[in-house]
mmCIF file of C-alpha atoms and ligand atoms in Angstrom:
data_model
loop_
_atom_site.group_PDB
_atom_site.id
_atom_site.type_symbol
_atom_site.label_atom_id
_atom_site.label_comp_id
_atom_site.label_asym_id
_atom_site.label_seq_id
_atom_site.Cartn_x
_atom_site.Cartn_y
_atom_site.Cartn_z
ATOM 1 C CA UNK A 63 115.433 103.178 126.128
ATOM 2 C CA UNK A 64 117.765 105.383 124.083
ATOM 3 C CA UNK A 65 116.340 106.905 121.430
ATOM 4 C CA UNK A 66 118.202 108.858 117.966
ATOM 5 C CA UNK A 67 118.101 112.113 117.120
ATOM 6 C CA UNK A 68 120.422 113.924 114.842
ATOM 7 C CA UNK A 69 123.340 111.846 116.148
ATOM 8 C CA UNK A 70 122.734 111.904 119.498
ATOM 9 C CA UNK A 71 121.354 109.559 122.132
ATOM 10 C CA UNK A 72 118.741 110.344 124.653
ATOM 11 C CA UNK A 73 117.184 108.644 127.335
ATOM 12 C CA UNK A 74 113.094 108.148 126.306
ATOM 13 C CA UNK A 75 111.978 111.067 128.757
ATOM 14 C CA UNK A 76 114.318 113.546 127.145
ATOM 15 C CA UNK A 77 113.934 112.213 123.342
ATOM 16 C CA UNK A 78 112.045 115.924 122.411
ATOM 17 C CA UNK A 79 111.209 117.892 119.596
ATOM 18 C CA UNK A 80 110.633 121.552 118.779
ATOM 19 C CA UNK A 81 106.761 122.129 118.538
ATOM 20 C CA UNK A 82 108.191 124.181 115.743
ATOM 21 C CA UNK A 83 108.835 120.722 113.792
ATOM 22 C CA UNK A 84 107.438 120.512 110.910
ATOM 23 C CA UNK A 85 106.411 116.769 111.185
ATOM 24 C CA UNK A 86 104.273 117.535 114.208
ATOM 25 C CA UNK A 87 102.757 121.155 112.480
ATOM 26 C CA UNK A 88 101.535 119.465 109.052
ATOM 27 C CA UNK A 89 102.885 115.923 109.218
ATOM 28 C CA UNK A 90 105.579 116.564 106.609
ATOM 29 C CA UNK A 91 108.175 114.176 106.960
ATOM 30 C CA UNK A 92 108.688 110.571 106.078
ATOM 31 C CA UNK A 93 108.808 107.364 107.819
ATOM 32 C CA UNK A 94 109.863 103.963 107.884
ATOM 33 C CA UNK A 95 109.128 100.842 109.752
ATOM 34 C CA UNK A 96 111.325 97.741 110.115
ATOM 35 C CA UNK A 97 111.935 94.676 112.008
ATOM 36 C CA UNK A 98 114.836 93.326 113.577
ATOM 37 C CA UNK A 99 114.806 89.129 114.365
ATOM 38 C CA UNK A 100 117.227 87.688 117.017
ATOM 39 C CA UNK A 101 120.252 90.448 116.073
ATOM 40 C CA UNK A 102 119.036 90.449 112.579
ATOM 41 C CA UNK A 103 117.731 93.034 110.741
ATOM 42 C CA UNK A 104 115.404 92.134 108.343
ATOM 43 C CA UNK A 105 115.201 93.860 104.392
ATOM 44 C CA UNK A 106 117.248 97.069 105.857
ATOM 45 C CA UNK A 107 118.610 98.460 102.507
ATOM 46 C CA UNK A 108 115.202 97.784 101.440
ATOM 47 C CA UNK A 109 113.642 99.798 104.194
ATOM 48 C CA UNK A 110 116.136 102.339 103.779
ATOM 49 C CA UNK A 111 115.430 102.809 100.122
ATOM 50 C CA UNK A 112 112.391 102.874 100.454
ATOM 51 C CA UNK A 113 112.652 106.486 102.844
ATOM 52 C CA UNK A 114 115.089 107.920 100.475
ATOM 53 C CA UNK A 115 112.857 107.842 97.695
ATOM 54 C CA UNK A 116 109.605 109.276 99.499
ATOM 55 C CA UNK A 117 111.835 111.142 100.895
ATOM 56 C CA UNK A 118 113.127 112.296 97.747
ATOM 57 C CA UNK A 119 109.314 112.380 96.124
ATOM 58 C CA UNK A 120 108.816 115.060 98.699
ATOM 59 C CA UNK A 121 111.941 117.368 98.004
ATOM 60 C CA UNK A 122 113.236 116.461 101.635
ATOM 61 C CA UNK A 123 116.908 116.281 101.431
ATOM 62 C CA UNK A 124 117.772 113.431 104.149
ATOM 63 C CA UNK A 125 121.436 114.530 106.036
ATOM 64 C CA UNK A 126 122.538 111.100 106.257
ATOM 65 C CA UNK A 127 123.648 108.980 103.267
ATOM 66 C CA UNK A 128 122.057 105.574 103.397
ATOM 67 C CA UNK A 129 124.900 103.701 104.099
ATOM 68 C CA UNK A 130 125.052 106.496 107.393
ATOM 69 C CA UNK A 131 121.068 105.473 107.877
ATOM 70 C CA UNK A 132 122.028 102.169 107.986
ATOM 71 C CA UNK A 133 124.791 102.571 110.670
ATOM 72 C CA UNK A 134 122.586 104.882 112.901
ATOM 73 C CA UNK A 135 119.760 101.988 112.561
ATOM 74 C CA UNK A 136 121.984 99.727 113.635
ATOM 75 C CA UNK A 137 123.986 101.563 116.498
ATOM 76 C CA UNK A 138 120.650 102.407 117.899
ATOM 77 C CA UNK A 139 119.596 98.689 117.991
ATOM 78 C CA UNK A 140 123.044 97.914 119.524
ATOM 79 C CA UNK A 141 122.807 100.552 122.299
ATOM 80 C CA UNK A 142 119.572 99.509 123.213
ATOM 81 C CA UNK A 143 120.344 95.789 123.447
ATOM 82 C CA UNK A 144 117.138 94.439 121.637
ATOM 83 C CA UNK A 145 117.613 91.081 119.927
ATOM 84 C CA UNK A 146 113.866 91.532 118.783
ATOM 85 C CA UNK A 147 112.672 95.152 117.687
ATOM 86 C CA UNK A 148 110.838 97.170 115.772
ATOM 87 C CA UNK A 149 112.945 100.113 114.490
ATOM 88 C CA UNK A 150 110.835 103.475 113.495
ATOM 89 C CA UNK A 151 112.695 105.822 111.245
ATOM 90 C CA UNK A 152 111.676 109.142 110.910
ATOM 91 C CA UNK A 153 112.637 112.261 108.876
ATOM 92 C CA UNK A 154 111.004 114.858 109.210
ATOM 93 C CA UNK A 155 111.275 118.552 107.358
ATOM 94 C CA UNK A 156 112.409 120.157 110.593
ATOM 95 C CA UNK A 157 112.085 123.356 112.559
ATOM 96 C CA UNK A 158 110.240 126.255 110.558
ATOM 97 C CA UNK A 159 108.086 128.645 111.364
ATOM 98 C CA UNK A 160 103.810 129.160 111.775
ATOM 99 C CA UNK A 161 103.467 128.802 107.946
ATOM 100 C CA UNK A 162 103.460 125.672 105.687
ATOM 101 C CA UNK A 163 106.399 127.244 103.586
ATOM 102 C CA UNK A 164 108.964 124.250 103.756
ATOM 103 C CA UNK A 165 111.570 126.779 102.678
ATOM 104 C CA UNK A 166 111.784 128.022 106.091
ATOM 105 C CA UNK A 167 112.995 124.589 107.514
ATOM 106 C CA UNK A 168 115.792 124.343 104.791
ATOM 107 C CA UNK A 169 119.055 122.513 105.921
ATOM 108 C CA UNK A 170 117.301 121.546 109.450
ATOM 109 C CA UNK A 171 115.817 117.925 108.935
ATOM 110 C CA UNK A 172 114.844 115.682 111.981
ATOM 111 C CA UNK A 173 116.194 112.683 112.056
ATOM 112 C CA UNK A 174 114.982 110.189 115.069
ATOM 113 C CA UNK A 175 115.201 106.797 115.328
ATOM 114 C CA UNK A 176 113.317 104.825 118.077
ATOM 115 C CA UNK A 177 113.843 100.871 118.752
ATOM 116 C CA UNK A 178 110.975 99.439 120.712
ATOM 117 C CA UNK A 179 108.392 96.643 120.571
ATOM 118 C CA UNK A 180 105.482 96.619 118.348
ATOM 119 C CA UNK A 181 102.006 94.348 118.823
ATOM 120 C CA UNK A 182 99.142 95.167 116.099
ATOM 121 C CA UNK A 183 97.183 92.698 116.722
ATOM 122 C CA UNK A 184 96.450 90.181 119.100
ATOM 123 C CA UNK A 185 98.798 87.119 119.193
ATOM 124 C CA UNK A 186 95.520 84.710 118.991
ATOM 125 C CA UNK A 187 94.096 85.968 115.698
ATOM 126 C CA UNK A 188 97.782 84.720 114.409
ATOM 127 C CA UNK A 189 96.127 81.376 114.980
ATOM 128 C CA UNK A 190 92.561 81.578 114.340
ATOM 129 C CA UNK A 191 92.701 84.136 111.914
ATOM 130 C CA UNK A 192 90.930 88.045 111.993
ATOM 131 C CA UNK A 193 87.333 89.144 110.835
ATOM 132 C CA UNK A 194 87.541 92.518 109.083
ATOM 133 C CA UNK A 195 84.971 95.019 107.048
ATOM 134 C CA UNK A 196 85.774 97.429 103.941
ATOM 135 C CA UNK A 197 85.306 100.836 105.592
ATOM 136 C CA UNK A 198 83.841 104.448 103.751
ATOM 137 C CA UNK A 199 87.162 106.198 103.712
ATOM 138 C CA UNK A 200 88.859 105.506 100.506
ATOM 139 C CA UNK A 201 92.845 105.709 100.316
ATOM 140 C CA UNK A 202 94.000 108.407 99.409
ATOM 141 C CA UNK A 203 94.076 109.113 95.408
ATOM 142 C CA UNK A 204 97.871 108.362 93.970
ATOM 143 C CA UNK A 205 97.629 111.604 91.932
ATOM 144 C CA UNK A 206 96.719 113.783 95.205
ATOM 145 C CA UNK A 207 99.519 112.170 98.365
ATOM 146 C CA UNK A 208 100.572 108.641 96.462
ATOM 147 C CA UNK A 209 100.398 105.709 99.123
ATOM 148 C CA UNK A 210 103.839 105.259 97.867
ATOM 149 C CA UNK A 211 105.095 107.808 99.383
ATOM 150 C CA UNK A 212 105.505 106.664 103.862
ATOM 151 C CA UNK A 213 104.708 110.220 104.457
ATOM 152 C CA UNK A 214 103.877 111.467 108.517
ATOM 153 C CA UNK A 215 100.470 112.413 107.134
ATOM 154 C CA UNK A 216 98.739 109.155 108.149
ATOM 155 C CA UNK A 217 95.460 110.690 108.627
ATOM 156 C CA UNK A 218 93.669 108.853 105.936
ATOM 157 C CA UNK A 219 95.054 105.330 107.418
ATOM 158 C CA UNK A 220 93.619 106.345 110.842
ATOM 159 C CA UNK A 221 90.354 107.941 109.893
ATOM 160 C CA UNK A 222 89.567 104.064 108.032
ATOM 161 C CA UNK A 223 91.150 102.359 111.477
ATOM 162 C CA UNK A 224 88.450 104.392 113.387
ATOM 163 C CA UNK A 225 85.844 103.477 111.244
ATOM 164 C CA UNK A 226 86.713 99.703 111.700
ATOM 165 C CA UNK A 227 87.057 99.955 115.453
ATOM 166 C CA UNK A 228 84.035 101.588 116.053
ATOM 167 C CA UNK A 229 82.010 98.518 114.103
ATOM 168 C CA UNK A 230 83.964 96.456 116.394
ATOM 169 C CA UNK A 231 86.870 95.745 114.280
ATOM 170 C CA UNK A 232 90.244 95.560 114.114
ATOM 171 C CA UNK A 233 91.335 95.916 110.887
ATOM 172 C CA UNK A 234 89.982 97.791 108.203
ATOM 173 C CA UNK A 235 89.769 97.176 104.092
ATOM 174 C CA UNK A 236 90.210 100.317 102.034
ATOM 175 C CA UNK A 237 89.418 100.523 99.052
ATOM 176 C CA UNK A 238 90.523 103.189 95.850
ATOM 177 C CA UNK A 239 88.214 105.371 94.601
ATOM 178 C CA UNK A 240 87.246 102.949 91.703
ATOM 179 C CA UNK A 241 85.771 100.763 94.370
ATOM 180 C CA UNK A 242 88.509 98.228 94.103
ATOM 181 C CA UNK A 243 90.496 96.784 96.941
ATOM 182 C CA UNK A 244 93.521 99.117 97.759
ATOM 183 C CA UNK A 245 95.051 97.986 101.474
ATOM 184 C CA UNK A 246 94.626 98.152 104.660
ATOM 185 C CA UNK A 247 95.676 100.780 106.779
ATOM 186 C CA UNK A 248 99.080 99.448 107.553
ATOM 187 C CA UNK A 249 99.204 96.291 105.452
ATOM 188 C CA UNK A 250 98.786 94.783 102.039
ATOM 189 C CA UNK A 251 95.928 92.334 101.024
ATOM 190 C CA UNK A 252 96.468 88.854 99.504
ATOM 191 C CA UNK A 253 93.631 86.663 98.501
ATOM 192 C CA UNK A 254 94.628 82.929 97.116
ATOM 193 C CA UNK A 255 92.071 81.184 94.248
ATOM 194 C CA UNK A 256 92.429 77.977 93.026
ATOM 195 C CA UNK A 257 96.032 77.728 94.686
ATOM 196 C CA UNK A 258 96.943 81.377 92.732
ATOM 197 C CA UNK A 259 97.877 84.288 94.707
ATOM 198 C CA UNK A 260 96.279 87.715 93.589
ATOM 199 C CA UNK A 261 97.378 91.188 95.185
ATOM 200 C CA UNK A 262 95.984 94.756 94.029
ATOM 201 C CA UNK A 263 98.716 96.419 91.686
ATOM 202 C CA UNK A 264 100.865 98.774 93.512
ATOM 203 C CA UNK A 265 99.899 101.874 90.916
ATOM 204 C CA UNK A 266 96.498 101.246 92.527
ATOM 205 C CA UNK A 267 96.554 103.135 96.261
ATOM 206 C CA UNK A 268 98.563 100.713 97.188
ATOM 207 C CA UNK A 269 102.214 100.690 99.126
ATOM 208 C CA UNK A 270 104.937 98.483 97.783
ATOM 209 C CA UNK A 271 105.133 97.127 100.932
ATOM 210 C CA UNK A 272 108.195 95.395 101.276
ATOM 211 C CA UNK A 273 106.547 92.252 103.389
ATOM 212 C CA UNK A 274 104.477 91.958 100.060
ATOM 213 C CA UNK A 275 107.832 92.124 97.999
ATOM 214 C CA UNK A 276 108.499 89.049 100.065
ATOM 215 C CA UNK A 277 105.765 86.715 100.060
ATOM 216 C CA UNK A 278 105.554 87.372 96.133
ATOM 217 C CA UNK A 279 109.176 86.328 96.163
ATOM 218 C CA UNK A 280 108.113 83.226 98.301
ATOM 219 C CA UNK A 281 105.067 82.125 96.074
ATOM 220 C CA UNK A 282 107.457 81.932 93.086
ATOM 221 C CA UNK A 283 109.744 79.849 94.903
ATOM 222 C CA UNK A 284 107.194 77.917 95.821
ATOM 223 C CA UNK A 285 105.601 77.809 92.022
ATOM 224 C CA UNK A 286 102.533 79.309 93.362
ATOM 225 C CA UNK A 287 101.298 81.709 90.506
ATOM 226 C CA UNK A 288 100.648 85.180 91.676
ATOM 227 C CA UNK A 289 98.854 87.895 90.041
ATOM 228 C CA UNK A 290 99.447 91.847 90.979
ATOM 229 C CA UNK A 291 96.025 92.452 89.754
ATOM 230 C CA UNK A 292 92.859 94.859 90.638
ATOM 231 C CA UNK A 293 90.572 93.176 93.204
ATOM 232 C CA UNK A 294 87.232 93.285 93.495
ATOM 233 C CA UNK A 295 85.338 93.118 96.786
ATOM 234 C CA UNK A 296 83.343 89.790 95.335
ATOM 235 C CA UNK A 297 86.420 88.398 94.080
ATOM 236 C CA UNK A 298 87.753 88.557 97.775
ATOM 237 C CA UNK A 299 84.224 87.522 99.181
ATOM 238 C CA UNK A 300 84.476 84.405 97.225
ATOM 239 C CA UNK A 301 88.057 83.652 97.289
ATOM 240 C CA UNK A 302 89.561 80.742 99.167
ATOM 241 C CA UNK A 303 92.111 82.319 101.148
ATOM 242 C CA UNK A 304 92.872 85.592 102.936
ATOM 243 C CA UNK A 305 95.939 87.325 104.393
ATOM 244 C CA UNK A 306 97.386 90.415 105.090
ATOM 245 C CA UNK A 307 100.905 91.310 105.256
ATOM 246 C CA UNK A 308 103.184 94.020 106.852
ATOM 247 C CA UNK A 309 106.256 94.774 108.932
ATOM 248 C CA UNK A 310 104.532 95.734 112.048
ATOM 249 C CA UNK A 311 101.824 92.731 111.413
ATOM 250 C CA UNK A 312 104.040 90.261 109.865
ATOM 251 C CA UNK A 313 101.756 87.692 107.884
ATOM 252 C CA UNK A 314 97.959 87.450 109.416
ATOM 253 C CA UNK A 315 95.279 85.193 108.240
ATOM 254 C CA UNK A 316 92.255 86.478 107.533
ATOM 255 C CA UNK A 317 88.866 84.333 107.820
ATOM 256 C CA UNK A 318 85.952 86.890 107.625
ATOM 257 C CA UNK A 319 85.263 90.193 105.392
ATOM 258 C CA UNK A 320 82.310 92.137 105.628
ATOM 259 C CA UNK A 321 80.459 89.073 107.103
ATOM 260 C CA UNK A 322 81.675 86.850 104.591
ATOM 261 C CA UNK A 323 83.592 83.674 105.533
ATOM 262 C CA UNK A 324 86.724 83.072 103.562
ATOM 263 C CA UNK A 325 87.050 79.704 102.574
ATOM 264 C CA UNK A 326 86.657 76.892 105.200
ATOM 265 C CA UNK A 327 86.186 79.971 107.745
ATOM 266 C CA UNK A 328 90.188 79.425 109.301
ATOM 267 C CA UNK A 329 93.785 79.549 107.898
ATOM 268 C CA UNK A 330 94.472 78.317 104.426
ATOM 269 C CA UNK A 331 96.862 75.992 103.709
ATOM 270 C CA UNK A 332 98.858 78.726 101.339
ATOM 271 C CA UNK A 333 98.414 81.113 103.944
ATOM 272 C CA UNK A 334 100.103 78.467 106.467
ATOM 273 C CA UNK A 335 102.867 77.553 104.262
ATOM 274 C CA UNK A 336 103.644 81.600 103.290
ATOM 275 C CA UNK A 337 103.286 82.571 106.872
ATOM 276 C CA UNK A 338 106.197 79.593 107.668
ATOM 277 C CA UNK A 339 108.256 80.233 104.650
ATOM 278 C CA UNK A 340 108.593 83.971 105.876
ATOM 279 C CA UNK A 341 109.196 83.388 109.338
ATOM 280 C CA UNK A 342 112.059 80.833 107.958
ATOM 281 C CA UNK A 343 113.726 83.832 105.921
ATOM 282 C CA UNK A 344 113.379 86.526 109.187
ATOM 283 C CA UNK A 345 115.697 84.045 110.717
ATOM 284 C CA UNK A 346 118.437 83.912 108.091
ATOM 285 C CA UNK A 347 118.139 86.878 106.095
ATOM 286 C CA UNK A 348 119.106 90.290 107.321
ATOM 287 C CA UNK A 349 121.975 92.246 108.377
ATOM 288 C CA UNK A 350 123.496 91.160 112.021
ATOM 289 C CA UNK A 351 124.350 93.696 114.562
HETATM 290 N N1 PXG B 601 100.357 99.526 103.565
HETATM 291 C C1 PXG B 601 100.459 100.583 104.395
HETATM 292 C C2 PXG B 601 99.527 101.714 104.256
HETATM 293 C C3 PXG B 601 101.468 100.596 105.371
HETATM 294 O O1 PXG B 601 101.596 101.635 106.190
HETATM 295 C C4 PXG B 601 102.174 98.413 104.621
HETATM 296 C C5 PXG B 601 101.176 98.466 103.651
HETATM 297 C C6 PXG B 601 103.092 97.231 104.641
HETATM 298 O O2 PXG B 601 104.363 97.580 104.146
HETATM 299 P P1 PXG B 601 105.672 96.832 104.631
HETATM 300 O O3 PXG B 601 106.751 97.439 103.838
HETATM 301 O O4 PXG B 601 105.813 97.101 106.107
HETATM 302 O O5 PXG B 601 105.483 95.411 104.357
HETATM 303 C C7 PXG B 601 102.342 99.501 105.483
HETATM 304 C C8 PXG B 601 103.415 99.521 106.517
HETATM 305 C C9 PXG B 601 101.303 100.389 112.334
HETATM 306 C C10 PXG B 601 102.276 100.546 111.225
HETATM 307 O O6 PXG B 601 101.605 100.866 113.442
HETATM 308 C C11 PXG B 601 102.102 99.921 110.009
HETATM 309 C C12 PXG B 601 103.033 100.114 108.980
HETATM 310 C C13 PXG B 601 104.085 100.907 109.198
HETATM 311 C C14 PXG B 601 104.239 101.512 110.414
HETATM 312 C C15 PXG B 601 103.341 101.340 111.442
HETATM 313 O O7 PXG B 601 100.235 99.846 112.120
HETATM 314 N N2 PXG B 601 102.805 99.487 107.815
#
């Protein structure tokens, strides 16, 4: 494996950063993660936008235009030979010093970019659908580190992963500190009522996750109604369908929240057709390498 950074290509063992980094000392930095499908790589302006403008949210000046990202993403993917990846982008603030002040890392950005394999969840639940609980860690307020912003500090994500693994979990539900459903900690929530889609608004805790960008795109192709609109944990006890969506995680049913069975307890038919009508587009849509 070769992995990016700043411009140059190393073999995985020697792929190293300065413990003077930034990213590692106080997780400032950005991120991105995308997919690639048989030499295709899907929504990559999208992904790369996306980094830019947390990027930019954060005053970190990225060295690379995008249309440079773009080619680095890509002759990455091509010196590694993957038809199937997932691509990590990362940016981080760069070599400082002991001290938060970001001033001191000025001009020295981080750029790596890694192409590997990803697997979030196991391939069966695909098919039979996942069980998951709303967890006490709420995400993280929008007017104190804004989910929009793919930031390194991921801590709030994890702490609400380890709260659903140890109940036995795999997945956890977070919710905003209004009590209503935000996300989960690396995907967006769907719930489908009387054949209408509902997702929480993205000004909620939420990420604009560009996998949700696409199924809403999908469910108005399909004239399914959808609805970005606040959640409630009843309304998603009692809805009829469940899924999740994400880069790393694709499109997963889910069948069981907080002990309540969704629906008929397995896959909805919406949920069936989305998760096909998305795996049509990763095979046509994207840019080729
Ligand atoms: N919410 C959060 C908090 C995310 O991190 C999504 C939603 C889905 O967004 P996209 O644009 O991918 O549809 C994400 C992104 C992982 C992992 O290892 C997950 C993400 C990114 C990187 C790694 O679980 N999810």
């Amino acid at each position: 494996m070769k992995v990016y950074i700043n411009g140059k290509f190393y073999d995985k063992k020697d792929a190293k950063i300065s413990v003077f980094d930034h990213g590692l000392l106080y997780g400032d930095g950005v991120f991105e993660g995308i997919r690639s499908y048989n030499r295709l790589v899907f929504k990559l302006r999208e992904h790369i936008q996306r980094l830019f403008e947390s990027a930019h949210s954060i005053m970190l000046k990225i060295p690379l235009s995008k249309e440079e990202m773009m080619k680095a993403v890509i002759d990455t993917l091509k010196i590694n030979r993957l038809d199937d990846a997932y691509i990590r982008v990362v940016v981080t603030r760069g070599e400082g010093d002991l001290g938060l002040d970001p001033r001191k890392c000025e001009g020295k950005a981080t750029v790596i970019i890694i192409v590997d394999k990803i697997v979030l969840y196991p391939q069966d639940l695909y098919k039979k659908g996942m069980s998951i609980i709303t967890v006490p860690t709420v995400r993280n307020l929008p007017e104190a580190l804004n989910p929009q912003i793919k930031s390194l500090n991921y801590l709030n994500n994890i702490l609400a992963k380890i709260e659903a693994i140890n109940s036995g979990y795999e997945e956890a539900i977070m919710l905003d500190s209004l009590g209503y459903i935000a996300e989960c900690t690396g995907d967006n929530i769907f719930i489908v009522k009387n054949n209408q889609i509902y997702t929480p608004p993205q000004c909620m805790g939420t990420l604009r996750g560009i996998t949700r960008d696409t199924v809403l795109e999908i469910a108005r192709k399909s004239n399914i109604l959808v609805h970005e609109h606040v959640v409630t944990r009843h309304e998603l006890y009692i809805s009829d369908e469940c899924f999740l969506t994400g880069t790393a995680a694709e499109i997963i049913p889910v069948i069981k929240v907080d002990g309540r069975v969704i629906g008929g307890g397995k896959p909805g038919k919406i949920t069936l057709k989305i998760m096909k009508e998305f795996r049509k587009l990763t095979k046509i849509e994207g840019v080729r390498y």
